[in-house]
GROMACS .gro file of C-alpha atoms in nm:
model
  332
    1MET     CA    1  -1.541  -6.960  -5.458
    2THR     CA    2  -1.253  -7.133  -5.250
    3HIS     CA    3  -1.234  -7.519  -5.285
    4PRO     CA    4  -1.291  -7.655  -4.940
    5LEU     CA    5  -0.974  -7.832  -5.008
    6SER     CA    6  -0.790  -7.520  -5.019
    7ARG     CA    7  -0.985  -7.389  -4.702
    8ARG     CA    8  -0.874  -7.701  -4.509
    9GLY     CA    9  -0.499  -7.698  -4.639
   10ALA     CA   10  -0.510  -7.322  -4.561
   11LEU     CA   11  -0.668  -7.372  -4.200
   12GLY     CA   12  -0.402  -7.664  -4.129
   13ALA     CA   13  -0.092  -7.439  -4.241
   14THR     CA   14  -0.243  -7.171  -4.044
   15LEU     CA   15  -0.253  -7.430  -3.713
   16ALA     CA   16   0.134  -7.545  -3.802
   17LEU     CA   17   0.252  -7.201  -3.798
   18THR     CA   18   0.062  -7.133  -3.504
   19GLY     CA   19   0.212  -7.429  -3.325
   20LEU     CA   20   0.567  -7.347  -3.444
   21CYS     CA   21   0.475  -6.951  -3.301
   22LEU     CA   22   0.372  -7.072  -2.962
   23ASN     CA   23   0.677  -7.341  -2.964
   24LEU     CA   24   0.928  -6.993  -2.996
   25PRO     CA   25   0.864  -6.847  -2.696
   26ALA     CA   26   0.931  -7.134  -2.465
   27ALA     CA   27   1.232  -7.215  -2.692
   28ALA     CA   28   1.342  -6.833  -2.628
   29GLN     CA   29   1.317  -6.847  -2.293
   30SER     CA   30   1.444  -7.187  -2.205
   31GLY     CA   31   1.729  -7.053  -2.087
   32THR     CA   32   1.961  -7.262  -2.274
   33ASP     CA   33   2.076  -7.004  -2.591
   34PHE     CA   34   2.121  -6.737  -2.348
   35PRO     CA   35   2.285  -6.489  -2.389
   36SER     CA   36   2.286  -6.494  -2.779
   37LYS     CA   37   2.398  -6.120  -2.797
   38PRO     CA   38   2.606  -5.849  -2.559
   39VAL     CA   39   2.508  -5.822  -2.209
   40THR     CA   40   2.503  -5.479  -2.076
   41VAL     CA   41   2.539  -5.423  -1.636
   42PHE     CA   42   2.440  -5.062  -1.490
   43THR     CA   43   2.602  -5.003  -1.149
   44ALA     CA   44   2.513  -4.700  -0.893
   45PHE     CA   45   2.874  -4.697  -0.787
   46ALA     CA   46   3.124  -4.523  -0.936
   47VAL     CA   47   3.471  -4.635  -1.128
   48GLY     CA   48   3.710  -4.738  -0.950
   49SER     CA   49   3.520  -4.821  -0.602
   50GLY     CA   50   3.494  -5.190  -0.465
   51PRO     CA   51   3.139  -5.253  -0.586
   52ASP     CA   52   3.295  -5.151  -0.942
   53ALA     CA   53   3.608  -5.401  -0.906
   54VAL     CA   54   3.413  -5.705  -0.862
   55LEU     CA   55   3.126  -5.607  -1.062
   56ARG     CA   56   3.422  -5.586  -1.354
   57LEU     CA   57   3.563  -5.878  -1.245
   58VAL     CA   58   3.263  -6.108  -1.269
   59ALA     CA   59   3.120  -5.944  -1.592
   60ASN     CA   60   3.462  -6.047  -1.755
   61ARG     CA   61   3.424  -6.452  -1.575
   62LEU     CA   62   3.042  -6.399  -1.747
   63SER     CA   63   3.174  -6.304  -2.084
   64ILE     CA   64   3.389  -6.600  -2.151
   65GLN     CA   65   3.162  -6.814  -1.989
   66TRP     CA   66   2.875  -6.678  -2.244
   67LYS     CA   67   3.107  -6.601  -2.545
   68GLN     CA   68   2.952  -6.269  -2.523
   69SER     CA   69   3.064  -5.924  -2.401
   70VAL     CA   70   2.913  -5.810  -2.061
   71THR     CA   71   3.007  -5.430  -2.025
   72VAL     CA   72   2.976  -5.243  -1.704
   73ASP     CA   73   2.823  -4.879  -1.755
   74ASN     CA   74   2.885  -4.662  -1.403
   75ARG     CA   75   2.560  -4.443  -1.362
   76PRO     CA   76   2.670  -4.341  -0.993
   77GLY     CA   77   2.486  -4.029  -0.839
   78GLY     CA   78   2.109  -3.910  -0.743
   79GLY     CA   79   2.085  -4.144  -0.475
   80GLY     CA   80   2.081  -4.452  -0.711
   81PHE     CA   81   1.828  -4.347  -0.912
   82ILE     CA   82   2.016  -4.240  -1.204
   83ALA     CA   83   2.132  -4.617  -1.284
   84ILE     CA   84   1.784  -4.704  -1.180
   85GLU     CA   85   1.638  -4.479  -1.438
   86ALA     CA   86   1.868  -4.600  -1.719
   87ALA     CA   87   1.791  -5.028  -1.658
   88ARG     CA   88   1.430  -4.999  -1.609
   89ARG     CA   89   1.376  -4.826  -1.938
   90ALA     CA   90   1.544  -5.135  -2.072
   91ALA     CA   91   1.353  -5.461  -2.191
   92PRO     CA   92   1.292  -5.725  -1.900
   93ASP     CA   93   1.527  -5.998  -2.113
   94GLY     CA   94   1.814  -6.039  -1.905
   95TYR     CA   95   2.029  -5.810  -2.166
   96SER     CA   96   2.001  -5.538  -1.924
   97LEU     CA   97   2.109  -5.587  -1.538
   98VAL     CA   98   2.172  -5.322  -1.287
   99GLN     CA   99   2.380  -5.398  -0.995
  100LEU     CA  100   2.248  -5.243  -0.671
  101ASP     CA  101   2.305  -5.240  -0.321
  102SER     CA  102   2.040  -5.355  -0.028
  103GLU     CA  103   1.975  -4.956   0.041
  104HIS     CA  104   1.893  -4.923  -0.301
  105LEU     CA  105   1.606  -5.198  -0.223
  106ALA     CA  106   1.503  -5.129   0.130
  107ALA     CA  107   1.548  -4.767   0.165
  108LEU     CA  108   1.499  -4.577  -0.115
  109PRO     CA  109   1.083  -4.612  -0.067
  110TYR     CA  110   1.110  -4.461   0.259
  111LEU     CA  111   1.348  -4.193   0.158
  112TYR     CA  112   1.170  -4.065  -0.123
  113LYS     CA  113   0.821  -4.078  -0.018
  114SER     CA  114   0.692  -3.832  -0.247
  115ARG     CA  115   0.878  -4.040  -0.577
  116ASN     CA  116   0.614  -4.304  -0.452
  117PHE     CA  117   0.884  -4.545  -0.562
  118ASP     CA  118   0.947  -4.910  -0.509
  119THR     CA  119   1.263  -5.073  -0.630
  120LEU     CA  120   1.126  -5.444  -0.626
  121LYS     CA  121   0.852  -5.364  -0.771
  122ALA     CA  122   0.973  -5.265  -1.053
  123PHE     CA  123   1.313  -5.476  -1.056
  124ASP     CA  124   1.345  -5.853  -1.036
  125PRO     CA  125   1.640  -6.002  -0.804
  126VAL     CA  126   1.836  -6.240  -1.050
  127ALA     CA  127   2.156  -6.292  -0.868
  128PRO     CA  128   2.362  -6.207  -0.522
  129LEU     CA  129   2.655  -6.080  -0.541
  130PHE     CA  130   2.854  -5.988  -0.204
  131ARG     CA  131   2.784  -5.897   0.163
  132THR     CA  132   3.023  -5.658   0.321
  133PRO     CA  133   3.085  -5.580   0.687
  134PHE     CA  134   3.157  -5.171   0.801
  135MET     CA  135   3.416  -5.107   1.091
  136VAL     CA  136   3.405  -4.793   1.359
  137ALA     CA  137   3.661  -4.595   1.225
  138VAL     CA  138   3.843  -4.295   1.397
  139SER     CA  139   4.122  -4.053   1.384
  140ALA     CA  140   4.400  -4.240   1.461
  141GLN     CA  141   4.489  -3.954   1.726
  142SER     CA  142   4.161  -4.007   1.943
  143PRO     CA  143   4.170  -4.060   2.238
  144TRP     CA  144   3.869  -4.325   2.207
  145LYS     CA  145   4.029  -4.693   2.241
  146ASN     CA  146   3.678  -4.921   2.258
  147MET     CA  147   3.318  -4.834   2.183
  148SER     CA  148   3.262  -4.713   2.552
  149ASP     CA  149   3.457  -4.463   2.559
  150LEU     CA  150   3.317  -4.316   2.200
  151LEU     CA  151   2.950  -4.399   2.376
  152ALA     CA  152   3.084  -4.234   2.717
  153ALA     CA  153   3.147  -3.944   2.514
  154ALA     CA  154   2.813  -3.924   2.380
  155LYS     CA  155   2.624  -3.975   2.655
  156ALA     CA  156   2.811  -3.728   2.821
  157LYS     CA  157   2.760  -3.448   2.588
  158PRO     CA  158   2.443  -3.510   2.418
  159GLY     CA  159   2.471  -3.357   2.066
  160ALA     CA  160   2.851  -3.286   2.069
  161VAL     CA  161   2.965  -3.618   1.915
  162SER     CA  162   2.977  -3.591   1.522
  163TYR     CA  163   3.000  -3.863   1.249
  164GLY     CA  164   3.043  -3.868   0.907
  165SER     CA  165   2.876  -4.055   0.647
  166TRP     CA  166   2.908  -4.118   0.257
  167GLY     CA  167   2.526  -3.922   0.215
  168VAL     CA  168   2.178  -3.925   0.369
  169GLY     CA  169   2.010  -4.278   0.389
  170SER     CA  170   2.333  -4.455   0.341
  171PRO     CA  171   2.451  -4.795   0.540
  172GLY     CA  172   2.693  -4.522   0.725
  173HIS     CA  173   2.397  -4.297   0.824
  174LEU     CA  174   2.140  -4.535   0.895
  175GLY     CA  175   2.391  -4.769   1.116
  176ALA     CA  176   2.449  -4.494   1.293
  177GLU     CA  177   2.127  -4.381   1.337
  178TRP     CA  178   2.055  -4.787   1.492
  179LEU     CA  179   2.336  -4.713   1.737
  180GLU     CA  180   2.179  -4.433   1.881
  181SER     CA  181   1.844  -4.608   1.893
  182LEU     CA  182   2.011  -4.892   2.117
  183THR     CA  183   2.189  -4.683   2.343
  184ASP     CA  184   1.971  -4.406   2.383
  185VAL     CA  185   2.235  -4.135   2.269
  186GLN     CA  186   2.192  -3.873   2.050
  187MET     CA  187   2.498  -3.717   1.775
  188VAL     CA  188   2.517  -3.514   1.499
  189HIS     CA  189   2.544  -3.654   1.141
  190ALA     CA  190   2.760  -3.484   0.869
  191PRO     CA  191   2.704  -3.628   0.543
  192TYR     CA  192   2.962  -3.616   0.237
  193LYS     CA  193   2.943  -3.623  -0.121
  194GLU     CA  194   3.311  -3.743  -0.161
  195VAL     CA  195   3.369  -4.074   0.020
  196SER     CA  196   3.746  -3.989   0.009
  197GLN     CA  197   3.717  -3.679   0.174
  198LEU     CA  198   3.536  -3.835   0.442
  199TYR     CA  199   3.789  -4.064   0.585
  200THR     CA  200   4.044  -3.790   0.534
  201SER     CA  201   3.793  -3.573   0.779
  202VAL     CA  202   3.779  -3.861   1.053
  203ALA     CA  203   4.176  -3.847   1.018
  204ASN     CA  204   4.203  -3.485   1.054
  205GLY     CA  205   3.940  -3.498   1.354
  206ASP     CA  206   3.683  -3.261   1.175
  207VAL     CA  207   3.414  -3.559   1.274
  208ALA     CA  208   3.454  -3.761   1.554
  209TRP     CA  209   3.413  -4.133   1.373
  210SER     CA  210   3.269  -4.308   1.075
  211PHE     CA  211   3.125  -4.620   0.969
  212ALA     CA  212   3.408  -4.764   0.719
  213SER     CA  213   3.406  -5.001   0.483
  214ILE     CA  214   3.777  -5.195   0.422
  215PRO     CA  215   3.804  -5.067   0.056
  216SER     CA  216   3.654  -4.737   0.096
  217SER     CA  217   3.926  -4.642   0.376
  218GLN     CA  218   4.216  -4.888   0.331
  219GLY     CA  219   4.418  -4.587   0.208
  220VAL     CA  220   4.361  -4.349   0.533
  221TYR     CA  221   4.433  -4.658   0.759
  222LYS     CA  222   4.720  -4.813   0.603
  223ALA     CA  223   4.866  -4.456   0.615
  224GLY     CA  224   4.852  -4.490   1.006
  225LYS     CA  225   4.581  -4.212   1.016
  226LEU     CA  226   4.281  -4.405   1.085
  227ARG     CA  227   4.212  -4.653   1.351
  228TYR     CA  228   3.928  -4.880   1.402
  229LEU     CA  229   3.751  -4.913   1.722
  230ALA     CA  230   3.553  -5.258   1.619
  231VAL     CA  231   3.356  -5.414   1.354
  232ALA     CA  232   3.003  -5.376   1.336
  233ALA     CA  233   2.904  -5.763   1.298
  234PRO     CA  234   2.791  -6.060   1.495
  235LYS     CA  235   3.196  -6.165   1.470
  236ARG     CA  236   3.559  -6.067   1.400
  237ILE     CA  237   3.634  -6.094   1.013
  238PRO     CA  238   3.965  -6.295   0.930
  239GLN     CA  239   4.115  -5.968   0.732
  240LEU     CA  240   4.129  -5.806   1.041
  241PRO     CA  241   4.121  -6.047   1.349
  242GLU     CA  242   4.229  -5.817   1.581
  243VAL     CA  243   3.997  -5.579   1.570
  244PRO     CA  244   3.679  -5.667   1.820
  245THR     CA  245   3.346  -5.662   1.726
  246VAL     CA  246   3.099  -5.399   1.850
  247ALA     CA  247   2.976  -5.574   2.168
  248GLU     CA  248   3.353  -5.709   2.241
  249ALA     CA  249   3.469  -5.331   2.218
  250GLY     CA  250   3.186  -5.230   2.480
  251GLY     CA  251   2.906  -5.150   2.230
  252PRO     CA  252   2.554  -5.315   2.186
  253ALA     CA  253   2.554  -5.662   2.095
  254GLY     CA  254   2.277  -5.665   1.883
  255LEU     CA  255   2.446  -5.392   1.617
  256ASP     CA  256   2.514  -5.550   1.294
  257VAL     CA  257   2.571  -5.336   1.009
  258ASN     CA  258   2.622  -5.467   0.655
  259SER     CA  259   2.507  -5.385   0.332
  260PHE     CA  260   2.480  -5.649   0.062
  261VAL     CA  261   2.488  -5.647  -0.335
  262SER     CA  262   2.282  -5.765  -0.617
  263LEU     CA  263   2.193  -5.832  -0.950
  264LEU     CA  264   1.860  -5.721  -1.097
  265SER     CA  265   1.680  -5.692  -1.418
  266PRO     CA  266   1.345  -5.500  -1.494
  267LYS     CA  267   1.066  -5.673  -1.355
  268GLY     CA  268   0.930  -5.947  -1.567
  269VAL     CA  269   1.283  -6.134  -1.708
  270PRO     CA  270   1.157  -6.468  -1.817
  271ALA     CA  271   1.219  -6.754  -1.516
  272ALA     CA  272   1.467  -6.965  -1.716
  273VAL     CA  273   1.656  -6.671  -1.827
  274ARG     CA  274   1.646  -6.561  -1.472
  275ALA     CA  275   1.788  -6.912  -1.366
  276LYS     CA  276   2.029  -6.926  -1.578
  277ILE     CA  277   2.239  -6.620  -1.491
  278HIS     CA  278   2.182  -6.706  -1.118
  279ALA     CA  279   2.324  -7.046  -1.142
  280ASP     CA  280   2.621  -6.879  -1.428
  281VAL     CA  281   2.689  -6.601  -1.166
  282LEU     CA  282   2.724  -6.814  -0.864
  283LYS     CA  283   2.959  -7.049  -1.116
  284VAL     CA  284   3.164  -6.761  -1.142
  285LEU     CA  285   3.158  -6.639  -0.789
  286ALA     CA  286   3.307  -6.999  -0.641
  287GLU     CA  287   3.588  -6.989  -0.826
  288PRO     CA  288   3.900  -6.935  -0.626
  289GLU     CA  289   4.083  -6.669  -0.777
  290VAL     CA  290   3.764  -6.448  -0.781
  291ARG     CA  291   3.657  -6.553  -0.394
  292GLU     CA  292   4.072  -6.406  -0.336
  293ARG     CA  293   3.992  -6.098  -0.498
  294PHE     CA  294   3.638  -6.057  -0.281
  295ASN     CA  295   3.903  -6.100  -0.011
  296THR     CA  296   4.091  -5.831  -0.026
  297PHE     CA  297   3.798  -5.607  -0.006
  298ALA     CA  298   3.623  -5.871   0.302
  299PHE     CA  299   3.369  -5.900   0.077
  300GLU     CA  300   3.170  -6.190   0.141
  301PRO     CA  301   3.064  -6.367  -0.194
  302LEU     CA  302   2.684  -6.481  -0.131
  303ASN     CA  303   2.486  -6.777  -0.299
  304TRP     CA  304   2.169  -6.698  -0.195
  305SER     CA  305   1.874  -6.794  -0.405
  306VAL     CA  306   1.645  -6.501  -0.539
  307GLU     CA  307   1.392  -6.558  -0.235
  308GLU     CA  308   1.660  -6.530  -0.015
  309ILE     CA  309   1.774  -6.180  -0.201
  310LEU     CA  310   1.387  -6.112  -0.118
  311LYS     CA  311   1.399  -6.189   0.223
  312ASN     CA  312   1.710  -6.076   0.336
  313ALA     CA  313   1.560  -5.725   0.136
  314GLU     CA  314   1.268  -5.720   0.345
  315SER     CA  315   1.430  -5.794   0.695
  316LYS     CA  316   1.590  -5.449   0.576
  317SER     CA  317   1.318  -5.280   0.411
  318GLN     CA  318   1.145  -5.328   0.780
  319GLN     CA  319   1.456  -5.244   0.978
  320TYR     CA  320   1.515  -4.892   0.749
  321GLN     CA  321   1.121  -4.811   0.748
  322ALA     CA  322   1.109  -4.782   1.177
  323LEU     CA  323   1.471  -4.605   1.185
  324ILE     CA  324   1.402  -4.388   0.863
  325LYS     CA  325   1.031  -4.274   1.118
  326LYS     CA  326   1.171  -4.222   1.372
  327ALA     CA  327   1.447  -3.994   1.311
  328ASN     CA  328   1.210  -3.806   1.046
  329ILE     CA  329   1.461  -3.830   0.745
  330SER     CA  330   1.363  -3.774   0.449
  331LEU     CA  331   1.528  -3.693   0.051
  332ASP     CA  332   1.207  -3.597  -0.102
   0.00000   0.00000   0.00000
């Protein structure tokens, strides 16, 4: 027979142990000891791309700040799903993050309806990185000098003017669909697998025009083979102050083609860990050397809260849903 005092002692020990166990998650999830091991950031962008270059810079600065290695793991292709699936299998503890753009967040559910996949139901936004504007690029030999010329040509011959993009459902594709919708013109889409091939084709006149980010097109542009008709933004950008906005160049004032990039974690990351990552990323983005590097790509560092990431993703989602439905675009 067990003595009553022994039972009370055992009960007390059990309660004490339970109290310790209850306290452990709170301590582990406080964020103060994060990270205590290496962190991996998967990315849907290829090695050497603009988003990859700035991510590696951020990862390096975080590794110094955290005193833990932060490794970038490039998983391009598959419309973003290769990187998404690699990250989705990881634990939601902040040690596995993924870099995605706003189209991965807002367009995928409508482009791949049969997959029944919603990026923001599988991932929690953790921190913003940057937003990039897009230029309207034509061959340096093109007779078009402004957006009025481009749109006049498209209206004169419906379906004859071609534009290239870096893939179905990309900002270059959806932005052009938006331009068509705003101006009631009809053009032909030519998607490319390789971004470098796209701008060579624009320069050669194989396609009439394309949207272009500065890092993806600057090689051909600096070689004098591309001309930027306009920037699809509300105001001119400081990197190319001589390039007018679409509205200034005779196009629709409402056209604002951009993409934002952020870091996410598999759904369920502890709030304190997410807050720690968010705060530390913003510290990195505020560093003058980091901002200068972003500036060379015309990447605007963002200081958005998690709620602002979600709000901007929702805004793009509504826009993309309407464009994809109207144009009957599908990648299923």
